CSV table of C-alpha atoms and ligand atoms in Angstrom, one decimal:
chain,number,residue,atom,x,y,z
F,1,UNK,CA,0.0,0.0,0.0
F,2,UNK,CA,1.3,3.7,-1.0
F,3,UNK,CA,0.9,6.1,1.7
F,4,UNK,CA,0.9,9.8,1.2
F,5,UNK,CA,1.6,11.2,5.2
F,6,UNK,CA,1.6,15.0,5.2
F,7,UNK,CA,3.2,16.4,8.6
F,8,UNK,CA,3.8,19.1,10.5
F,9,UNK,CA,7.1,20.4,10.5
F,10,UNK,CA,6.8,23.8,12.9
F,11,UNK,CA,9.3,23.6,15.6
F,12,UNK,CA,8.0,24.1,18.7
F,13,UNK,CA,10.1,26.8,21.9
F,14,UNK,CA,9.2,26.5,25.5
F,15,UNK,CA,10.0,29.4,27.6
F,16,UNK,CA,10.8,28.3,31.5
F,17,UNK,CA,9.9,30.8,33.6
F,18,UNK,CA,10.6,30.5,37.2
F,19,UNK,CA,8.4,32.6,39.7
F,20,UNK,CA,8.2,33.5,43.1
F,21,UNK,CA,6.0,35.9,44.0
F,22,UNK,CA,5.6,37.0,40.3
F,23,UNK,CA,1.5,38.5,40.6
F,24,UNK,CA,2.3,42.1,40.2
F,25,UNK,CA,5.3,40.9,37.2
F,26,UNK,CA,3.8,38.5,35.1
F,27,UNK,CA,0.4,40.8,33.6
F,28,UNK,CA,3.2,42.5,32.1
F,29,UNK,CA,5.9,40.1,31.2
F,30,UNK,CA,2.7,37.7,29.6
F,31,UNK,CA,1.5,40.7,27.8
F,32,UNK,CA,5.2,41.7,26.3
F,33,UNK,CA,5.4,38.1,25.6
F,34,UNK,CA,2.4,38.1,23.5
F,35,UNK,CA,3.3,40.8,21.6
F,36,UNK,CA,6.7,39.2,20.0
F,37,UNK,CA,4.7,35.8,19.7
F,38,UNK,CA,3.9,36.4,15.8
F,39,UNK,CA,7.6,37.2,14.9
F,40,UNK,CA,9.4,34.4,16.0
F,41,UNK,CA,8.2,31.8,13.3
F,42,UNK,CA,7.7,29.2,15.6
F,43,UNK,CA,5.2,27.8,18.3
F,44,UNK,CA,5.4,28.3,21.6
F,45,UNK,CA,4.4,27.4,24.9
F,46,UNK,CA,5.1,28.9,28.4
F,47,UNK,CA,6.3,26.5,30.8
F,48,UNK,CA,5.6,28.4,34.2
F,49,UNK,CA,7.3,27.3,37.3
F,50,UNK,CA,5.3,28.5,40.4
F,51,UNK,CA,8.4,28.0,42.9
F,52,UNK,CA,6.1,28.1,45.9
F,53,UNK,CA,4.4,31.8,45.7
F,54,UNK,CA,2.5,32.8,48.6
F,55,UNK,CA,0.7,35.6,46.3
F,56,UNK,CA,-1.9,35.4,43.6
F,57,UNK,CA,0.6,34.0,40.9
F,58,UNK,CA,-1.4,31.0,40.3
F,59,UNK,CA,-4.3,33.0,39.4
F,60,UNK,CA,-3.1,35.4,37.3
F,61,UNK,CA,-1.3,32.5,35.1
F,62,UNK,CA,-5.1,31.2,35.0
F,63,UNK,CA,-6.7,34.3,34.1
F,64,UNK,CA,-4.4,34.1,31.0
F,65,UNK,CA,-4.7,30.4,30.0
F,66,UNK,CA,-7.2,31.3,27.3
F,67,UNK,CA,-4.7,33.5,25.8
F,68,UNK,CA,-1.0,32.1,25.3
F,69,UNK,CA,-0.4,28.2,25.5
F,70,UNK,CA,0.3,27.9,29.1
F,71,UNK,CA,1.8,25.0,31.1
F,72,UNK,CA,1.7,25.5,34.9
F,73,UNK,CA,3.6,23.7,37.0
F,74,UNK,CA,3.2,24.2,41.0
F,75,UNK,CA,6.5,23.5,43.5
F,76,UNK,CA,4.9,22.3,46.7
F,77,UNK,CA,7.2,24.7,48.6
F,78,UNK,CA,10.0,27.5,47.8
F,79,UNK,CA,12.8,25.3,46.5
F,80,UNK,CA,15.1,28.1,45.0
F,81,UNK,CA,15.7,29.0,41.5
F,82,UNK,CA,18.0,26.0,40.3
F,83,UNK,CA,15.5,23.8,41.1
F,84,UNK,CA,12.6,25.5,39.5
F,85,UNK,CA,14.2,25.2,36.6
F,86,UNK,CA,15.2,22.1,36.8
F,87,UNK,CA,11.4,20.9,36.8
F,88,UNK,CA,10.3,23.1,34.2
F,89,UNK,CA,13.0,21.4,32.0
F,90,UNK,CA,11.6,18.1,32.3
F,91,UNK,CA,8.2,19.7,31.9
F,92,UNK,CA,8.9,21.4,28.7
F,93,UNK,CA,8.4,19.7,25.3
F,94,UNK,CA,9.8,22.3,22.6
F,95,UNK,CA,12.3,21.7,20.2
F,96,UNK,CA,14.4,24.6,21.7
F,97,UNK,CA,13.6,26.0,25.8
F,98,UNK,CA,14.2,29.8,26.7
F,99,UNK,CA,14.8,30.3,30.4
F,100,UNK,CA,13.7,33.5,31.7
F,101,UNK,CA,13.2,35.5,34.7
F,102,UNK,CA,9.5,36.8,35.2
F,103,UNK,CA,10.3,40.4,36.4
F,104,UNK,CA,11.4,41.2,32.8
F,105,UNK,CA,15.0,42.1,34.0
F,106,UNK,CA,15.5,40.0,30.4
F,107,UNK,CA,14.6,41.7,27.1
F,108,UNK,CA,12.5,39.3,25.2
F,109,UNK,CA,13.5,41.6,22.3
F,110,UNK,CA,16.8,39.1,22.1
F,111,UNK,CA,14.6,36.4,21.6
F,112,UNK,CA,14.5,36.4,17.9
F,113,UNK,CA,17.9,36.8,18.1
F,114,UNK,CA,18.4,33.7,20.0
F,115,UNK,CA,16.2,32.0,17.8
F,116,UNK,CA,18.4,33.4,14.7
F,117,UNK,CA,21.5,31.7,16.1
F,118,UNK,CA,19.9,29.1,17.0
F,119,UNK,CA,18.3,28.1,13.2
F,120,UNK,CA,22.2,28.7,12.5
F,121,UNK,CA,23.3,25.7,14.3
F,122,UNK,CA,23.9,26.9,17.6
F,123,UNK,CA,22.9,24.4,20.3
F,124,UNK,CA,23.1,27.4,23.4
F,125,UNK,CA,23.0,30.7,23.2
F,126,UNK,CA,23.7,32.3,26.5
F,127,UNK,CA,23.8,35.7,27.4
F,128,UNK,CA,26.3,37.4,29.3
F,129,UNK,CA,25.4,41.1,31.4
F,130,UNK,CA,27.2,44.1,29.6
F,131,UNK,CA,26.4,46.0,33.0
F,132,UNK,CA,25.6,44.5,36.3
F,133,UNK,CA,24.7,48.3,38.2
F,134,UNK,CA,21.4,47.2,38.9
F,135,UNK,CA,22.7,45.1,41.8
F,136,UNK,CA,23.9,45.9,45.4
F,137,UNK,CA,27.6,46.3,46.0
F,138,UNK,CA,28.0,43.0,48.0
F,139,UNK,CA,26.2,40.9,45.4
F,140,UNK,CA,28.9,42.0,43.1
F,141,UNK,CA,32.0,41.5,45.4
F,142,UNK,CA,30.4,38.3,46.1
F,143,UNK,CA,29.7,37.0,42.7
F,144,UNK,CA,33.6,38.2,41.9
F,145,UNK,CA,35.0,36.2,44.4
F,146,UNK,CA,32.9,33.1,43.9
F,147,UNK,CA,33.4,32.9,40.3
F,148,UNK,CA,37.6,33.2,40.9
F,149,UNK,CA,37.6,30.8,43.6
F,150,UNK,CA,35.1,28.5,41.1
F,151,UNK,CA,37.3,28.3,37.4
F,152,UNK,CA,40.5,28.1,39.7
F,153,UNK,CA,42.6,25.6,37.9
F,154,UNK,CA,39.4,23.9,36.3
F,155,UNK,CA,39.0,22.4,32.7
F,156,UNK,CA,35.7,23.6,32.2
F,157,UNK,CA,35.4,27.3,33.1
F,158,UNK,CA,32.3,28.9,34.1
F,159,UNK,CA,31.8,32.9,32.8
F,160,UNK,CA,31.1,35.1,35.5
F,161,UNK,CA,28.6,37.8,33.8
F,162,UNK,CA,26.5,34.7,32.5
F,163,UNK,CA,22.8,34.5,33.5
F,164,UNK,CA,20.3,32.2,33.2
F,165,UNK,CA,19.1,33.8,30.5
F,166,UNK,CA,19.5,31.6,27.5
F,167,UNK,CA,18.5,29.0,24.9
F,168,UNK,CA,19.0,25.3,24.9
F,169,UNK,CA,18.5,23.0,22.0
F,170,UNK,CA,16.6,20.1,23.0
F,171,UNK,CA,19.8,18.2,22.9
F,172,UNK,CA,21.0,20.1,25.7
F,173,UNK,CA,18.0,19.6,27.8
F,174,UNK,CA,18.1,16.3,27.7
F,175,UNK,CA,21.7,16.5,28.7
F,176,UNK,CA,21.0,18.3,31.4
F,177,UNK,CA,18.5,16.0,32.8
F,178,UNK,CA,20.2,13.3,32.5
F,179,UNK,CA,23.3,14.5,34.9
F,180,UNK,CA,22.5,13.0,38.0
F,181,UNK,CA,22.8,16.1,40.8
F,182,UNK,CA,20.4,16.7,43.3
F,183,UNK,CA,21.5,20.1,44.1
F,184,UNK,CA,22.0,21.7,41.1
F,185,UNK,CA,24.1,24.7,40.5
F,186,UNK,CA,23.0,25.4,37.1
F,187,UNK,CA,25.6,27.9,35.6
F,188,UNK,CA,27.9,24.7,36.3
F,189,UNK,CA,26.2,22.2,34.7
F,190,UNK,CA,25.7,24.4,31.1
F,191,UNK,CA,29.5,24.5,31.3
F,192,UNK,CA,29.9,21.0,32.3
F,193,UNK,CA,27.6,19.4,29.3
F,194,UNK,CA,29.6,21.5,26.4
F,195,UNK,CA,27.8,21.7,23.4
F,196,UNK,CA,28.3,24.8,20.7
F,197,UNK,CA,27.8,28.0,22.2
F,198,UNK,CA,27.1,31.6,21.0
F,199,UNK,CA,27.5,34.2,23.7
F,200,UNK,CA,25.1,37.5,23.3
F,201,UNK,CA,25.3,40.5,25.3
F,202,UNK,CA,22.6,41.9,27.2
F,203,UNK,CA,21.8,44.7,29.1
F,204,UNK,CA,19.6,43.5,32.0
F,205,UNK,CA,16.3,46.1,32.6
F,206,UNK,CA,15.4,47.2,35.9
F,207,UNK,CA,13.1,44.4,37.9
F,208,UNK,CA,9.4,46.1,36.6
F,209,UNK,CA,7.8,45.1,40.1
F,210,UNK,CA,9.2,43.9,43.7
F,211,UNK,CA,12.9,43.1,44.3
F,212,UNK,CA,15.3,40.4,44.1
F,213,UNK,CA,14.9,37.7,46.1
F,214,UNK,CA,18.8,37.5,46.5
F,215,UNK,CA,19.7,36.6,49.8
F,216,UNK,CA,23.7,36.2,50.6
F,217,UNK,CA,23.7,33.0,53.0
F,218,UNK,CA,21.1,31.5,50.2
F,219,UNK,CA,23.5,32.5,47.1
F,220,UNK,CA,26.7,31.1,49.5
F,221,UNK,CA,25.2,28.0,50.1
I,1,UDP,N1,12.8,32.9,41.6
I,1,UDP,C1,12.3,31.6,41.9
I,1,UDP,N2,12.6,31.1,43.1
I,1,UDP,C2,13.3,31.7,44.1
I,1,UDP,C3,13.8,33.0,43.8
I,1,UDP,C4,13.6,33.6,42.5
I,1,UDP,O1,11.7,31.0,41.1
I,1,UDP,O2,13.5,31.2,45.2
I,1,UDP,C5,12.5,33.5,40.3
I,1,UDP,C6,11.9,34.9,40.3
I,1,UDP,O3,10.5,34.9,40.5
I,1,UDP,C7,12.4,35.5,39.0
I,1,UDP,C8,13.8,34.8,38.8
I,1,UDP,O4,13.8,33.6,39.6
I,1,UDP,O5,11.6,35.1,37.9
I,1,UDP,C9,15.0,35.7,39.2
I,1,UDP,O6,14.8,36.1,40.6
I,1,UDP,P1,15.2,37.5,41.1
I,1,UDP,O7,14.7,38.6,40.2
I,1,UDP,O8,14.7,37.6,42.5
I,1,UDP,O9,16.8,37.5,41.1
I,1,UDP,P2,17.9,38.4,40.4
I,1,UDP,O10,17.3,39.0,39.2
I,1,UDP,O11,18.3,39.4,41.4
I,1,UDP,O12,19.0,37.5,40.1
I,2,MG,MG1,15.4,39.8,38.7
């Protein structure tokens, strides 16, 4: 028997979001997000980690399920960011996953951008800050210190100004969930799996709502 199968061949991006208290962040960062939608040529859905909010989070993603393909995923408790990433990695299905902060510190105008580099053959594209003067004083000594005492004498070095904002091919998100840590320092394990990498520069926006939930013993540990 001949068979004629006709098949859809639109590749599919998951943006992780992480969010902790996002409520008063996320009418905005869903709305900004809806608006680059139609240029990025391909489909996508939001993967949003609710990392243990004690605010309305929840129901605003709900009030905007009818409106962007929305997967929400519920932490029982605060776990940190690493973690919340972590699940929404193994919760996304995309051909290609976005991780991105929901106080829109990260311009989604890079995204087609990322997507550009990607469609080039690019398996991550990670961003590096151009300008890291939206943070206190002794979160930059800190990081400073942590990432000299970290790529001291080590084969795979980890950049400093790197954020989490970046792409990963589905090759790399299966890498990454197949390394075995429990307590994942993610920054690490991009370095760690390899894979061809195109570094963007960024210029990180003010958080639009709240503040950082960067807490010194929390970022030591
Ligand atoms: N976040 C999270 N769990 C946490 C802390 C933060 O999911 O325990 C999320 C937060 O909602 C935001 C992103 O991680 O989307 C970055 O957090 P934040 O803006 O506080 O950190 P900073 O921008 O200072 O690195
Ligand atoms: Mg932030």
């Amino acid at each position: 028997m001949c068979q004629r199968v006709l098949m859809t061949t639109e590749k599919t991006l998951s943006f992780i979001v992480p969010a902790l208290n996002e409520a008063r962040n996320l009418p905005a960062f869903f709305s900004a997000l809806e608006g680059i939608l139609p240029q990025l040529g391909v489909k996508a859905e939001v993967v949003l980690v609710d990392d243990g909010s004690t605010d309305d989070t929840q129901a605003v993603v709900e009030s905007w399920l009818p409106r962007i393909s929305l997967h929400y995923v519920g932490l029982s408790r605060n776990f940190g960011k690493e973690a919340a990433l972590t699940a929404g990695l193994s919760h996304c299905r995309g051909d290609v996953a976005i991780l991105i902060d929901a106080d829109l510190q990260h311009p989604l105008e890079k995204v087609p951008e990322m997507l550009a580099h990607w469609r080039a053959g690019a398996e991550m594209v990670m961003t590096v800050r151009e300008d890291r003067s939206d943070e206190s004083l002794p979160k930059r000594l800190f990081t400073w210190a942590f990432y000299r005492v970290l790529n001291f004498g080590t084969r795979v070095e980890v950049p400093a100004n790197a954020g989490d904002f970046r792409l990963l091919d589905r090759k790399v998100v299966d890498a990454l969930l197949q390394m075995p840590e429990r307590n994942r320092f993610m920054k690490g394990l991009y370095a760690w799996v390899g894979y061809r990498t195109v570094v963007l520069p960024y210029t990180p926006a003010p958080r639009f709502s709240g503040t950082s939930r960067f807490r010194f013993f929390h970022l030591l540990a």
